[in-house]
Coordinates of C-alpha atoms in Angstrom, one line a residue:
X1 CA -2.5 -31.7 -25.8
X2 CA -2.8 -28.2 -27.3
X3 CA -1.0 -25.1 -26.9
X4 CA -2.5 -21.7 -25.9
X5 CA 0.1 -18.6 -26.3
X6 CA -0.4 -15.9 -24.1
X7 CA 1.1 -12.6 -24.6
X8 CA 2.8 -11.1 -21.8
X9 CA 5.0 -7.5 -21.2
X10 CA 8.0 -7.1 -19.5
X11 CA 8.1 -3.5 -18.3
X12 CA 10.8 -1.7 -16.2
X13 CA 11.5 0.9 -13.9
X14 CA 14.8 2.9 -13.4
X15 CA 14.2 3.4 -9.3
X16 CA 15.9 6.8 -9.6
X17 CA 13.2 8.2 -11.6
X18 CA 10.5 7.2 -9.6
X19 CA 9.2 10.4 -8.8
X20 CA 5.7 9.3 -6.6
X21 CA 5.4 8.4 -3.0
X22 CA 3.5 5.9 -1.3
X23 CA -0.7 7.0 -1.0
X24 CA -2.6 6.9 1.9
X25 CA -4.8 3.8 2.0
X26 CA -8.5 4.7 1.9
X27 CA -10.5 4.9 5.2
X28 CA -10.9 1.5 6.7
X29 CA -7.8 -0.3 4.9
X30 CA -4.5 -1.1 6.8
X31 CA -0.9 -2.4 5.5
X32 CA 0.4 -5.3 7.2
X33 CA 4.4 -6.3 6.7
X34 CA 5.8 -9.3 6.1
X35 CA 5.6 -12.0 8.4
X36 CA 6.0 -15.6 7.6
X37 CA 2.8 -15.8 9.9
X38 CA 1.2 -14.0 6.8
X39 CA 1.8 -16.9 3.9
X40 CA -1.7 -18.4 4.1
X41 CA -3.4 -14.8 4.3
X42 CA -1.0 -13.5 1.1
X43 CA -2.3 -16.7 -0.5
X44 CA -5.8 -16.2 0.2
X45 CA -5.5 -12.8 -1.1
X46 CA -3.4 -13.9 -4.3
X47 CA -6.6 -16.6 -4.7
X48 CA -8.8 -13.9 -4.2
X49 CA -7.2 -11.3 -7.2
X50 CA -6.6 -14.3 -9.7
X51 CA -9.0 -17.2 -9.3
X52 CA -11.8 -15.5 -12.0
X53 CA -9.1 -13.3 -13.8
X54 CA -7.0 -14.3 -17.3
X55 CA -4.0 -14.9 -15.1
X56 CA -5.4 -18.5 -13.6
X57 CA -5.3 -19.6 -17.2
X58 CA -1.9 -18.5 -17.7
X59 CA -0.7 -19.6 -14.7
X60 CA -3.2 -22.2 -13.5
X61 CA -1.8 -22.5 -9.8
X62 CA -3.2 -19.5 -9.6
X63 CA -6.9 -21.0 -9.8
X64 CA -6.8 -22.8 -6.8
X65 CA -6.5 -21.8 -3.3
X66 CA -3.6 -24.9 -2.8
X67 CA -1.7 -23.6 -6.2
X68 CA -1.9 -19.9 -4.1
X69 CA -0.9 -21.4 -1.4
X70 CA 2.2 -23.5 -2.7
X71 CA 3.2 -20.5 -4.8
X72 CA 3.0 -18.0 -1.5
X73 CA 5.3 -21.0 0.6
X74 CA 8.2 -21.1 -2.6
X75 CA 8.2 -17.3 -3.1
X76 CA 8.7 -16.8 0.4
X77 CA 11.5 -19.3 1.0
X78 CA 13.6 -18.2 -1.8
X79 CA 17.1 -16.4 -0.8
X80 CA 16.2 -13.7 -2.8
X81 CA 13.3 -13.0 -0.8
X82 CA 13.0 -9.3 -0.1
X83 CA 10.5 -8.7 2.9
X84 CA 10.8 -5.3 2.3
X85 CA 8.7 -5.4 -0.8
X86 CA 6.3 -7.7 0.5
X87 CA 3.0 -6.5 1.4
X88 CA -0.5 -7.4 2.5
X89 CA -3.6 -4.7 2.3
X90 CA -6.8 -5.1 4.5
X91 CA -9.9 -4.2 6.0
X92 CA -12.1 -4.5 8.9
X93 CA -15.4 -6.3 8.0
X94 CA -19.1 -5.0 9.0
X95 CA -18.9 -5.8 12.2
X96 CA -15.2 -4.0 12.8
X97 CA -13.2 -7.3 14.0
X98 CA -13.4 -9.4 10.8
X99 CA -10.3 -8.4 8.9
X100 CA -10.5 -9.2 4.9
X101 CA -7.6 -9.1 2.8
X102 CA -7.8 -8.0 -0.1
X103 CA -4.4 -6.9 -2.0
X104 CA -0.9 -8.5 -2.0
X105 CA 2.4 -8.1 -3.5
X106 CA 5.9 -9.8 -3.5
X107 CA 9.0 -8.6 -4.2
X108 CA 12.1 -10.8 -5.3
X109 CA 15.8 -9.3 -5.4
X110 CA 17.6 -10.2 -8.8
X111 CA 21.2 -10.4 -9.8
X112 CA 22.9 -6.8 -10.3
X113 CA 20.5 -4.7 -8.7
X114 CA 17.6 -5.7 -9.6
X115 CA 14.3 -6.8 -7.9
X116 CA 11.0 -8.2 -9.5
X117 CA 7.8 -7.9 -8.8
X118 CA 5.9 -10.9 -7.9
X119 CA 2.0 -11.2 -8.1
X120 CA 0.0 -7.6 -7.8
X121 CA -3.3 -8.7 -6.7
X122 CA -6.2 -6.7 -5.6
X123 CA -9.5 -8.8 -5.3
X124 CA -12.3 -7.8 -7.5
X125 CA -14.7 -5.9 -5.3
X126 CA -12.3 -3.8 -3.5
X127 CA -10.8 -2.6 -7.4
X128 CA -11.2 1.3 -8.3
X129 CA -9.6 2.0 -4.9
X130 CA -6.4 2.5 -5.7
X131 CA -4.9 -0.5 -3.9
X132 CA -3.1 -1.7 -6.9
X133 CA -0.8 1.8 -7.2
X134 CA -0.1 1.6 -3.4
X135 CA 0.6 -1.8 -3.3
X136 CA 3.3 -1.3 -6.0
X137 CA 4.7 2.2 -5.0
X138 CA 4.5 0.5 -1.5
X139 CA 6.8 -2.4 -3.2
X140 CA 9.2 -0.2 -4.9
X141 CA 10.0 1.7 -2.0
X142 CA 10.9 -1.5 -0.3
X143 CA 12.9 -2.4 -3.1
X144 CA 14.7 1.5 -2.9
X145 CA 15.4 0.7 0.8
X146 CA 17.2 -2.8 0.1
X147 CA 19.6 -0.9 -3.0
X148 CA 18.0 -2.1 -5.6
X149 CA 18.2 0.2 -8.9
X150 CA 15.6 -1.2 -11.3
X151 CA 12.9 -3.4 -10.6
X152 CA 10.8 -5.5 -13.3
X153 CA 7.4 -6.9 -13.5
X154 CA 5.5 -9.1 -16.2
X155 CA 2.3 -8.7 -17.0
X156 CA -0.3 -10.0 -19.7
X157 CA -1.0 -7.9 -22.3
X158 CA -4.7 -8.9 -22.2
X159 CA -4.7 -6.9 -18.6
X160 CA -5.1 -3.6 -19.9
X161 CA -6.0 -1.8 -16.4
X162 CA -2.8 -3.6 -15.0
X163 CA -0.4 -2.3 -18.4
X164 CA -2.1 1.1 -18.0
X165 CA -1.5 1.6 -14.1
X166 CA 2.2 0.4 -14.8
X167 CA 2.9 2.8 -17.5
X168 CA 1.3 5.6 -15.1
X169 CA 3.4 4.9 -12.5
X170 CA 7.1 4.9 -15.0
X171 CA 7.6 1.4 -16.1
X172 CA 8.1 1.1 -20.0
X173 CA 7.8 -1.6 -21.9
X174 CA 11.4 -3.3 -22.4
X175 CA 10.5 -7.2 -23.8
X176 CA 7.5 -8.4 -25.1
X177 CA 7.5 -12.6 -24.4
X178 CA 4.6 -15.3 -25.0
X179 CA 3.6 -18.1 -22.4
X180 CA 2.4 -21.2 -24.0
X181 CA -0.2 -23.4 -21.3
X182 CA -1.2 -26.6 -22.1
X183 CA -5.3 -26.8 -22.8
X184 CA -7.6 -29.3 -24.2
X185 CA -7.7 -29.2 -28.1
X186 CA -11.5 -28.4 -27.7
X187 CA -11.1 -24.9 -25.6
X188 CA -8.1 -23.4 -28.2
X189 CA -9.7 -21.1 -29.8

């Protein structure tokens, strides 16, 4: 077996610099809170955001609605847990009763004051939006509201859209890391 390295940022953000509020949703799209009711939605979402992008090769769970859904069940029985930075983003189908999610996020709280950021995901045709800043601003303020002082996210470095809305919003680079993932010796390239 081969190894493939994939470069990866950890960026930061001091929570008492955060100088932006939460944006309204766009006409038609709703926040739901957490609920443990949620995990198989979250995870349908997270399957949704990931299945097609670089991040199911990184983390190959991630490829597979059952890896989603696994990943959603650990996260969310973890003590450190924080519900408050745990959201869900939909919207009504067609026909106004079908609901579609489409962006998730979850929130962790660390030793000393800090939280991480678990999983921004925004599936592919509802991208452009601006789902991905709410769903994190919507995140940090949950993380503001539990105490938490900085929070920290990790991100491939091959996901410029992702780096670029991070540094917009005020996190900076602080750690620059590489993932190794097992793949065939034919597909390292």
């Amino acid at each position: 077996m081969a190894h493939r390295y994939f470069k990866r940022f950890r960026m930061e953000i001091d929570l008492s610099r955060l100088q932006e509020g939460v944006p309204e949703l766009p006409e038609g799209f709703f926040w739901s809170e957490w609920d443990p009711a949620l995990v198989t939605r979250h995870a349908q979402a997270k399957y949704a955001s990931f299945s097609r992008e670089i991040d199911a090769h990184v983390f190959p769970c991630l490829g597979n609605i059952a890896g989603c859904q696994r990943l959603m069940r650990e996260i969310a029985r973890r003590d450190s847990f924080l519900p408050t930075a745990t959201w869900l983003i939909s919207t009504q189908g067609n026909n106004g009763h079908d609901t579609q999610d489409c962006g998730t996020i979850q929130g962790l709280a660390q030793q000393g004051r800090m939280g991480s950021i678990q999983n921004v995901g925004v599936a592919p045709q509802h991208r452009g939006l601006g789902l991905g800043r709410a769903l994190v601003l919507k995140a940090l303020r949950g993380f503001y509201e539990a105490r938490m002082r900085r929070v920290f996210l990790e991100v491939t470095a091959d996901n410029e859209p992702a780096v670029e809305l991070y540094r917009s919003i005020g996190f900076k680079l602080t750690r620059t890391l590489y993932k190794a993932v097992d793949v065939e010796p034919s597909s390292v390239s």
